[in-house]
Coordinates of C-alpha atoms in Angstrom, one line a residue:
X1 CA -17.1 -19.0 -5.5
X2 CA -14.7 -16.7 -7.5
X3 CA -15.3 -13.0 -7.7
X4 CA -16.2 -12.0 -11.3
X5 CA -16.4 -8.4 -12.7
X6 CA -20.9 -9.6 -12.4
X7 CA -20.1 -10.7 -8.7
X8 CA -18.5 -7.1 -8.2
X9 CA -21.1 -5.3 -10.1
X10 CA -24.2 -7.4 -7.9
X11 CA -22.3 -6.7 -5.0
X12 CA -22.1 -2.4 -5.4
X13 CA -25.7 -2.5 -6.5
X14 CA -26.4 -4.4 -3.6
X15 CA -24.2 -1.7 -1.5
X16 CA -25.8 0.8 -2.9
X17 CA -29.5 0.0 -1.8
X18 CA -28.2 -1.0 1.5
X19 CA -26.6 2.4 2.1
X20 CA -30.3 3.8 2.3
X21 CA -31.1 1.4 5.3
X22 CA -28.1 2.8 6.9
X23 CA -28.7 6.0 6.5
X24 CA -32.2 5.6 7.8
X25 CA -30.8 3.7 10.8
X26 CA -28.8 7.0 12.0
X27 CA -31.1 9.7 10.2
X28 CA -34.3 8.4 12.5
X29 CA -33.1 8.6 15.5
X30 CA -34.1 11.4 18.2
X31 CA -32.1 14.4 20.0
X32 CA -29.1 13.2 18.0
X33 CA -25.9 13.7 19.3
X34 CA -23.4 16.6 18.3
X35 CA -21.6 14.1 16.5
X36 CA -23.7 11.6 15.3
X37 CA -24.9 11.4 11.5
X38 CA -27.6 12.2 10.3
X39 CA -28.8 12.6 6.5
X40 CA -31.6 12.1 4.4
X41 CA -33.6 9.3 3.6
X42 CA -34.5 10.0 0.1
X43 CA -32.8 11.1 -2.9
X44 CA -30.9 10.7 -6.0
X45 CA -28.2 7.9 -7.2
X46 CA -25.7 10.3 -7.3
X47 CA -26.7 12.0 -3.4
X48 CA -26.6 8.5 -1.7
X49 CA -23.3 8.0 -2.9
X50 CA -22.0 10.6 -1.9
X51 CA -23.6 10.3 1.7
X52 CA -21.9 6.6 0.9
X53 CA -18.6 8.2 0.5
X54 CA -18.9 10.8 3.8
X55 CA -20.6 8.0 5.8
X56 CA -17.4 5.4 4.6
X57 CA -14.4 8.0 5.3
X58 CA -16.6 8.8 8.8
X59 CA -15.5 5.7 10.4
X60 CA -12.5 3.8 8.1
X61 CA -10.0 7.1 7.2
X62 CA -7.1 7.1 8.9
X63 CA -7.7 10.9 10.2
X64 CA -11.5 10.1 10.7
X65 CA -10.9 12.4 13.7
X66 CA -10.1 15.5 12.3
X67 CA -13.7 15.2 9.9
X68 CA -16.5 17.4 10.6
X69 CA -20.2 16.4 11.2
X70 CA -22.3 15.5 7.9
X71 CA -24.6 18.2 8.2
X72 CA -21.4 20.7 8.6
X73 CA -19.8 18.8 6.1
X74 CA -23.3 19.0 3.8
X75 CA -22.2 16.5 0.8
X76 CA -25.2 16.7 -0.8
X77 CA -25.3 20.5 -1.2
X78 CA -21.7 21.2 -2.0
X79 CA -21.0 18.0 -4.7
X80 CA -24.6 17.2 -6.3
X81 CA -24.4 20.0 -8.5
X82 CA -20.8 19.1 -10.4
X83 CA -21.4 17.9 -13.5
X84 CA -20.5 14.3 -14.2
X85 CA -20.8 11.7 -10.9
X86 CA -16.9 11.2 -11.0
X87 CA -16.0 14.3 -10.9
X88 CA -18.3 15.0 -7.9
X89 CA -16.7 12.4 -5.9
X90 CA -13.6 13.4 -6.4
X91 CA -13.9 16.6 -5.6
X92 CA -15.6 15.2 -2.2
X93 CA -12.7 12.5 -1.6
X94 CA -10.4 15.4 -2.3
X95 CA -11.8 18.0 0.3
X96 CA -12.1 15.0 3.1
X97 CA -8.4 14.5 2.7
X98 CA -7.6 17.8 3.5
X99 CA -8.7 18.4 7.2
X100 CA -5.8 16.4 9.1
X101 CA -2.7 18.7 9.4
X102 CA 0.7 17.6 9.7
X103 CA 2.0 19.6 12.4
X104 CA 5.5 19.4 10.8
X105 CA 4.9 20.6 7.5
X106 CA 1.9 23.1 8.6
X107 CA 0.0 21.2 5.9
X108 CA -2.8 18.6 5.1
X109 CA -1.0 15.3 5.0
X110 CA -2.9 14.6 2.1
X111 CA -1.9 17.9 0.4
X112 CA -0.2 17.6 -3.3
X113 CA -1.4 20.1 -5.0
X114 CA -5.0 21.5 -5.8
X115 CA -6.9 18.8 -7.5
X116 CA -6.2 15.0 -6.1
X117 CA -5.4 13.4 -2.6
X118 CA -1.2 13.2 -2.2
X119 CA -2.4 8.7 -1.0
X120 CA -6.6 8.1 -1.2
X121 CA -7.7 7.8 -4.6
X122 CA -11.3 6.7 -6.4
X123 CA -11.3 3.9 -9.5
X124 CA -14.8 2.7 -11.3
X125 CA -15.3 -1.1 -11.1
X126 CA -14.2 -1.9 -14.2
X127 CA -10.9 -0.3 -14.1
X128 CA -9.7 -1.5 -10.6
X129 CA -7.5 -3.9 -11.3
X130 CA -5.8 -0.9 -14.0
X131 CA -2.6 -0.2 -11.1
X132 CA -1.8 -3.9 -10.3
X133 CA -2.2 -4.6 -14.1
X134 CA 0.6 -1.6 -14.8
X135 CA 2.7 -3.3 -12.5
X136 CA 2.5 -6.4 -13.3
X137 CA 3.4 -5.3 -17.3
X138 CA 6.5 -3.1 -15.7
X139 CA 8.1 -6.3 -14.1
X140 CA 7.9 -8.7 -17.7
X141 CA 9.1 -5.6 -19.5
X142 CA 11.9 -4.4 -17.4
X143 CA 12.9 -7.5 -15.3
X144 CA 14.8 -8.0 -12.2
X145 CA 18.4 -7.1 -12.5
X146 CA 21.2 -9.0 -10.2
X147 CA 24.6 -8.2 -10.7
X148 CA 27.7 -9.5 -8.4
X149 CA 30.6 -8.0 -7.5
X150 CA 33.1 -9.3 -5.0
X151 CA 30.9 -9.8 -2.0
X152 CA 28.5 -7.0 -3.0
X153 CA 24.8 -8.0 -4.7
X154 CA 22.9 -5.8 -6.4
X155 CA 19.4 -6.0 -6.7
X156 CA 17.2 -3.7 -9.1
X157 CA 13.6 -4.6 -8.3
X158 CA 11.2 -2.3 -10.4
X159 CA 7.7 -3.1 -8.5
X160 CA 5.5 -5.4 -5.8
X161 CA 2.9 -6.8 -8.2
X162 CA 1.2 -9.7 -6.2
X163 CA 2.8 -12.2 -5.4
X164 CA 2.0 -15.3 -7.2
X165 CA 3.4 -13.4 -10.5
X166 CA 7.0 -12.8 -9.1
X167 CA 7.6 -15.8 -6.3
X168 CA 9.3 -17.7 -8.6
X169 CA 11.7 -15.4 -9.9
X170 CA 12.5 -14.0 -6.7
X171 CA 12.6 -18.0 -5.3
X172 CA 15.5 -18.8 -8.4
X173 CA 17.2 -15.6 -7.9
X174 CA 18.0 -15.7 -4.1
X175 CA 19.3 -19.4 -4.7
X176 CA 21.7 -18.1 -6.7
X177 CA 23.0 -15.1 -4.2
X178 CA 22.6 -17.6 -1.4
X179 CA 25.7 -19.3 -3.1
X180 CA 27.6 -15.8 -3.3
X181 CA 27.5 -15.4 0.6
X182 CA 27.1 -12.0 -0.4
X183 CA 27.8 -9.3 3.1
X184 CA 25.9 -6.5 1.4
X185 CA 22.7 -6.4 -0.7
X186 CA 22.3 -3.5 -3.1
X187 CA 18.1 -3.2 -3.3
X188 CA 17.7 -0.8 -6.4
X189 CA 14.3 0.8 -6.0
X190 CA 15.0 3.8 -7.7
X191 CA 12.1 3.2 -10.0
X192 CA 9.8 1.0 -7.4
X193 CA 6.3 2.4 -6.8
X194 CA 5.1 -0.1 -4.5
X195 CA 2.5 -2.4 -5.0
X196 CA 1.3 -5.5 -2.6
X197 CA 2.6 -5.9 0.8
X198 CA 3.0 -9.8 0.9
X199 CA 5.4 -9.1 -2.3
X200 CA 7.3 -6.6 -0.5
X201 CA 7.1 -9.0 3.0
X202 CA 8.3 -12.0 0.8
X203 CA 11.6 -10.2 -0.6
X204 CA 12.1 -9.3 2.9
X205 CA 11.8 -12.5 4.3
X206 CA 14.4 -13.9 1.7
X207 CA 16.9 -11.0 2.3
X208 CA 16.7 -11.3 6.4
X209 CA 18.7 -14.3 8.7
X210 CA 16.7 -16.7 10.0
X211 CA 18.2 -15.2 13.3
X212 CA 15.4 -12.5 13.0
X213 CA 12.5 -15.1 12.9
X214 CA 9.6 -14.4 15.4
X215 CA 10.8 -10.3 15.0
X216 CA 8.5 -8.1 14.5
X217 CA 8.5 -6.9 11.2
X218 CA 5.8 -4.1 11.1
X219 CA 2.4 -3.1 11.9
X220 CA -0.8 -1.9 10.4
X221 CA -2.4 0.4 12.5
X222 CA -5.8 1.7 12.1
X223 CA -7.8 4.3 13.8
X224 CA -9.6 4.1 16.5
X225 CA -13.1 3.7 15.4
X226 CA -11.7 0.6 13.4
X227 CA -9.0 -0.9 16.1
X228 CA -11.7 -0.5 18.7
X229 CA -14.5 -2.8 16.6
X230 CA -16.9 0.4 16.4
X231 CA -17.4 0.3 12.4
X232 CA -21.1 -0.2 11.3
X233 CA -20.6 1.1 7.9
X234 CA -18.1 -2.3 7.0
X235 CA -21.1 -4.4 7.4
X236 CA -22.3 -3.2 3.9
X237 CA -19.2 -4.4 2.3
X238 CA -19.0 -8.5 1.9
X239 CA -15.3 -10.1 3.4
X240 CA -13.1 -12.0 0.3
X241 CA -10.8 -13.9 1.7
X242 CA -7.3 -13.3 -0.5
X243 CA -8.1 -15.7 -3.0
X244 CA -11.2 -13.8 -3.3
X245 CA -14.1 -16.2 -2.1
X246 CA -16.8 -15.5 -0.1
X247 CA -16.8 -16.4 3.1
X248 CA -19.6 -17.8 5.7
X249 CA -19.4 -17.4 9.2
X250 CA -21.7 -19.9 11.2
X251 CA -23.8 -19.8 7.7
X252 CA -24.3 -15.9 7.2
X253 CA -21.8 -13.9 4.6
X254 CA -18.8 -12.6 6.7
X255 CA -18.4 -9.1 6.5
X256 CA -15.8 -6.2 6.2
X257 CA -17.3 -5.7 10.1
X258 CA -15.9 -9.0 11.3
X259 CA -12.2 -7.9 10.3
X260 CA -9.9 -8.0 13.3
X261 CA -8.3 -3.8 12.7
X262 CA -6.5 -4.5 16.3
X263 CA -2.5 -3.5 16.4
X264 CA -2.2 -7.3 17.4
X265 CA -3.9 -8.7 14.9
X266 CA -2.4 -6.6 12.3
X267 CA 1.6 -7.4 13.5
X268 CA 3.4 -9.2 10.9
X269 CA 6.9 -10.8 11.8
X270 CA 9.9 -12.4 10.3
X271 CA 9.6 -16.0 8.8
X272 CA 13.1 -17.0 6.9
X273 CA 12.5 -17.9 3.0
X274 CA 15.8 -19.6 1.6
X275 CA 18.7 -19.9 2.0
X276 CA 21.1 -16.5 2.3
X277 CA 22.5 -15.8 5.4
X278 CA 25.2 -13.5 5.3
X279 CA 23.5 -10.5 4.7
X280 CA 24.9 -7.7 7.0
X281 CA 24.8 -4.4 5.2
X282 CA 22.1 -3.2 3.1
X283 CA 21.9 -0.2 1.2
X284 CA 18.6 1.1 -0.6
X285 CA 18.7 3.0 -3.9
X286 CA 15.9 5.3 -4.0
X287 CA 14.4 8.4 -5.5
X288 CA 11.4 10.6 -5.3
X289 CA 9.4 7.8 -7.5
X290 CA 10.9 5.2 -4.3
X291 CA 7.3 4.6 -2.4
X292 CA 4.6 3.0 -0.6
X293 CA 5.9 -0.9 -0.7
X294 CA 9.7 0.2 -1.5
X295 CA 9.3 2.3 1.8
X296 CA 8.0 -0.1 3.8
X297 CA 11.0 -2.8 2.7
X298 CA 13.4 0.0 3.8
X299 CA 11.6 1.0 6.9
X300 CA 11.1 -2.6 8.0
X301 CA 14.9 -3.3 7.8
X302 CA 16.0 0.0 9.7
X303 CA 15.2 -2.1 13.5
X304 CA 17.9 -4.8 12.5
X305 CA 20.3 -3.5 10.0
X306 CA 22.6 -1.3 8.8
X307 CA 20.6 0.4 6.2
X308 CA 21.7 3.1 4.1
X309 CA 19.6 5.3 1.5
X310 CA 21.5 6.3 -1.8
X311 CA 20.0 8.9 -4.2
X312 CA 17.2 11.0 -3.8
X313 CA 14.6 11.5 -1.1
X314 CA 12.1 9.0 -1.3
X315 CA 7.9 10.0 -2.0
X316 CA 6.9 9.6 1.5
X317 CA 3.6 7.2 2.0
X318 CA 3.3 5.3 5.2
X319 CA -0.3 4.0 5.1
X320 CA -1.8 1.6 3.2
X321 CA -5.3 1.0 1.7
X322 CA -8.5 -1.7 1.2
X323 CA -11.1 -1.1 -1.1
X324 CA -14.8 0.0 -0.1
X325 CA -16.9 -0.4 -3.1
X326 CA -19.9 2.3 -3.7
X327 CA -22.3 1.4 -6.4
X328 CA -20.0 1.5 -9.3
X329 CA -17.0 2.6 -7.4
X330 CA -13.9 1.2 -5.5
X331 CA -12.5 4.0 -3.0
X332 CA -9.0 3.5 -1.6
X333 CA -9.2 5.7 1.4
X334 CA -5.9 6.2 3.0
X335 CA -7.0 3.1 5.9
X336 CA -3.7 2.5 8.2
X337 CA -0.3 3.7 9.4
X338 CA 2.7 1.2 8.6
X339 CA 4.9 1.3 11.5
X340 CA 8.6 -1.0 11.5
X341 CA 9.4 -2.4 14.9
X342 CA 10.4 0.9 16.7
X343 CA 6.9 1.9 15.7
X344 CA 8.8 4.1 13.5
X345 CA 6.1 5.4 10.3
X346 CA 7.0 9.4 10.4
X347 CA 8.3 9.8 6.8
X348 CA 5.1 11.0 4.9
X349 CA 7.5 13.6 4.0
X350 CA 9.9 11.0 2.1
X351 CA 13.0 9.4 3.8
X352 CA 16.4 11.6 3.1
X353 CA 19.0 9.3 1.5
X354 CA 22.2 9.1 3.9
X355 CA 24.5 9.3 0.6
X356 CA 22.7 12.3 -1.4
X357 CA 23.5 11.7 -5.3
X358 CA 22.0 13.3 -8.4
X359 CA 20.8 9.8 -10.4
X360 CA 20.8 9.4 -14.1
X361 CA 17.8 9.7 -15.6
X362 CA 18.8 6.8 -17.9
X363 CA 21.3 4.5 -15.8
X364 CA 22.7 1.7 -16.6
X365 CA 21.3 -0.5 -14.1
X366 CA 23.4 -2.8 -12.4
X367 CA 26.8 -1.3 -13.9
X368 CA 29.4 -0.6 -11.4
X369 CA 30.0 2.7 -12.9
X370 CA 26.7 3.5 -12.5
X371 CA 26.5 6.8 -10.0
X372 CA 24.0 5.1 -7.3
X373 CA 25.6 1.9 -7.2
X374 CA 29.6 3.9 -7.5
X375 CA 28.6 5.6 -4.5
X376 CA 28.2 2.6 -2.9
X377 CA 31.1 1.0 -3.8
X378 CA 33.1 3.9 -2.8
X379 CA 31.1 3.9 0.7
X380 CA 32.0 0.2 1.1
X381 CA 36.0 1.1 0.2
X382 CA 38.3 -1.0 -1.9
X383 CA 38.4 -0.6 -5.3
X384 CA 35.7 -2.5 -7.0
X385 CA 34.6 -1.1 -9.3
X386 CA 37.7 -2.9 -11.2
X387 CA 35.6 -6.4 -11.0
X388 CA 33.4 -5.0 -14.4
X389 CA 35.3 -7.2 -16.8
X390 CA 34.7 -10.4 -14.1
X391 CA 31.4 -9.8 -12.3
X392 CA 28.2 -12.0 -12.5
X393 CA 24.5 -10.2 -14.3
X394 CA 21.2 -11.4 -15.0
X395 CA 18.4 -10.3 -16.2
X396 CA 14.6 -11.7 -15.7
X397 CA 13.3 -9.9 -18.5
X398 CA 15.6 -9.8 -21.7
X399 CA 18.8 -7.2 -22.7
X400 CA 17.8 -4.1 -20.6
X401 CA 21.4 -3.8 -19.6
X402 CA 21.9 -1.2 -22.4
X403 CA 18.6 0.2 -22.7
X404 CA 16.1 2.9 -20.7
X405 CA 14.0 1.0 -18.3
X406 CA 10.6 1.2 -19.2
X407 CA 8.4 2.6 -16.1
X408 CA 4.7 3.6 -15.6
X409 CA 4.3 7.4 -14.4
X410 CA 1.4 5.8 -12.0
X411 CA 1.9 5.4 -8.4
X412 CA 0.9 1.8 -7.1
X413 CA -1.2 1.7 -4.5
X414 CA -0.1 -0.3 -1.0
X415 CA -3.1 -2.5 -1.3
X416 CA -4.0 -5.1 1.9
X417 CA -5.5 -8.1 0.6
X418 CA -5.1 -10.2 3.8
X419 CA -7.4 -8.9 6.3
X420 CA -8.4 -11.3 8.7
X421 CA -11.5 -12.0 10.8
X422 CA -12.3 -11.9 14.5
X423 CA -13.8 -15.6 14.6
X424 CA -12.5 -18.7 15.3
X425 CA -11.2 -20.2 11.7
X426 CA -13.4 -23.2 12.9
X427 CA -16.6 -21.6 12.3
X428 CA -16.1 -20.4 8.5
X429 CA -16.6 -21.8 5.5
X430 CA -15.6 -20.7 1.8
X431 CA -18.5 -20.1 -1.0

């Protein structure tokens, strides 16, 4: 069965009355450890979700170490009173992403300013699907840009929306660099906010040589509480598989508590798509709007190639999110590291570019003359910029060659649909 916006609104009322049996479960218990939670068993709408929201980051946030007990923490006390619910939690998702310190910066690693999370973030129901749906629109107005010249290709790729919406563009594209033998690839992601993983894991997948196959290509690492199988929380939240069905494990609903969070079971590696093989440079074009999915493509390549960042520093956001649904909420709580094959994922500061260049806020992407891609050029040697007259460019999405690329201020979250389960695939069963 398909997951409609009465499935999703069922499901958080259903959350939401569950929540009190949880919090009975801890709040009962005697002599209760220093640690252990306990909160009331009675209250408001707006009180159990916030206890919802401390009890969630408790066990899934990345930094679930560095959070203090509820009854120090006290949600009710310090939140209830805001006016408007939304407002109250996201003043409470703000203050839980400001306890972990990065020892580097001296700072939260959440820490952007004074009134939002720099990566967790809080969306009602009925405007979940806003971010993908931004993205989505940014890649039919703007389009994919490929441009050849000599044996350089140039690749402007403005987001990761999921991946059904872009295979086939990206399939048709790389058919036609396959034929250029190209030794360079030029990935333009001056303007990429990220998006889904698998979108981001396909591109790379077409760009790499089958050589790398069975390489690891990164990992999504979780806390401990969550790596270790400790959650009880996740049992509250129903397990879509990522075509969104429900599914049944030895007839009961799988839940969020049967997910396998293990390093193993999180590893993804290489698995050659098409046909290009001659790839052996490749440089990134990036600026402080390059994140999330763009960073992972570059970080993922660092192990194998020689990569190279042109431009600007990138935003820096090495962890990734899945959605916990509270009564009329979806919370994206930052969830797991993204590590490449070095276990490399230290860049929540941004990456700094190799080749610093001051970008045009209105380029003309693809053009040889272009700063970012000059720079390039000039890093490569030879003269090719003289191959404007001659060289090959398409665009997916009309005549942006002469025009400002049309791009959505909002960062797109690094969202993990394909979270998958402990239990032999035998014993399931879609609903």
């Amino acid at each position: 069965m398909k997951v409609t916006i009465n499935n999703i609104f069922q499901k958080a009322i259903l959350n939401y009355l569950t929540i009190a049996i949880l919090i009975l479960f801890f709040g009962c218990k005697k002599e209760p450890k220093e640690d252990e939670i306990t909160s009331p068993i009675t209250g408001s709408r707006t009180e159990f979700t916030l206890d919802s929201l401390y009890l969630y980051a408790k066990e899934i946030y990345l930094w679930n170490d560095a959070l203090p007990s509820y009854s120090a923490f006290s949600p009710r006390e310090k939140y209830a009173h805001i006016t408007s619910e939304i407002n109250a939690v996201n003043t409470e998702l703000f203050d839980l992403s400001q306890f972990k310190i990065n020892e580097q910066t001296k700072l939260p690693y959440e820490y952007r300013g004074l009134t939002s999370p720099k990566y967790s973030y809080v969306e009602t129901n009925y405007k979940q699907n806003a971010k993908a749906t931004v993205s989505a629109s940014a890649v039919q107005n703007s389009g994919i840009i490929v441009n050849h010249i000599d044996d350089v290709t140039y690749l402007y790729v403005p987001s990761f929306p999921q991946l059904n919406t872009l295979r086939a563009d990206l399939d048709n594209i790389f058919i036609d660099i396959a034929k250029q033998k190209p030794r360079t690839m030029v990935i333009d992601l001056r303007y990429n906010k990220g998006g889904y993983i698998e979108t981001a894991e396909y591109l790379a997948n077409l760009i790499a040589s089958s050589k790398l196959n069975g390489k690891i290509m990164y990992v999504e690492s979780f806390n401990n509480t969550l790596s270790a199988g400790k959650t009880k929380v996740l049992k509250h939240q129903p397990y879509l598989d990522i075509n969104g069905n429900y599914v049944k494990i030895n007839g009961r609903q799988a839940t969020m508590a049967d997910i396998d969070f293990s390093e193993k079971g999180n590893t993804y590696y290489f698995n050659k798509k098409g046909q290009l093989e001659s790839v052996e440079n490749i440089y990134f074009i990036t600026s402080r709007s390059t994140a999330s999915a763009s960073e992972l493509l570059i970080s993922l390549f660092k192990p194998y190639y020689n990569a190279k960042l042109v431009g600007q520093k990138t935003f820096g956001k090495p962890v990734g999110f899945f959605p916990i649904e509270i009564d009329k909420y979806s919370i994206y709580l930052s969830s797991f590291l993204l590590k490449n094959a070095t276990g490399w994922f230290d860049y929540f500061d941004g990456m700094e570019p190799n080749i610093p260049v001051d970008l045009s806020i209105s380029p003309n992407l693809g053009d040889p003359e272009e700063v970012g891609l000059k720079s390039i050029l000039r890093d490569l040697g030879g003269n090719k910029t003289s191959l404007l007259a001659t060289n090959h460019k398409k665009s997916t999405g009309g005549s942006q060659h002469h025009s400002k690329t049309p791009i959505s201020n909002q960062e797109i979250p690094l969202i993990e649909k394909r979270l998958k389960l402990t239990l032999d695939t035998k014993t399931l069963s879609t609903q």
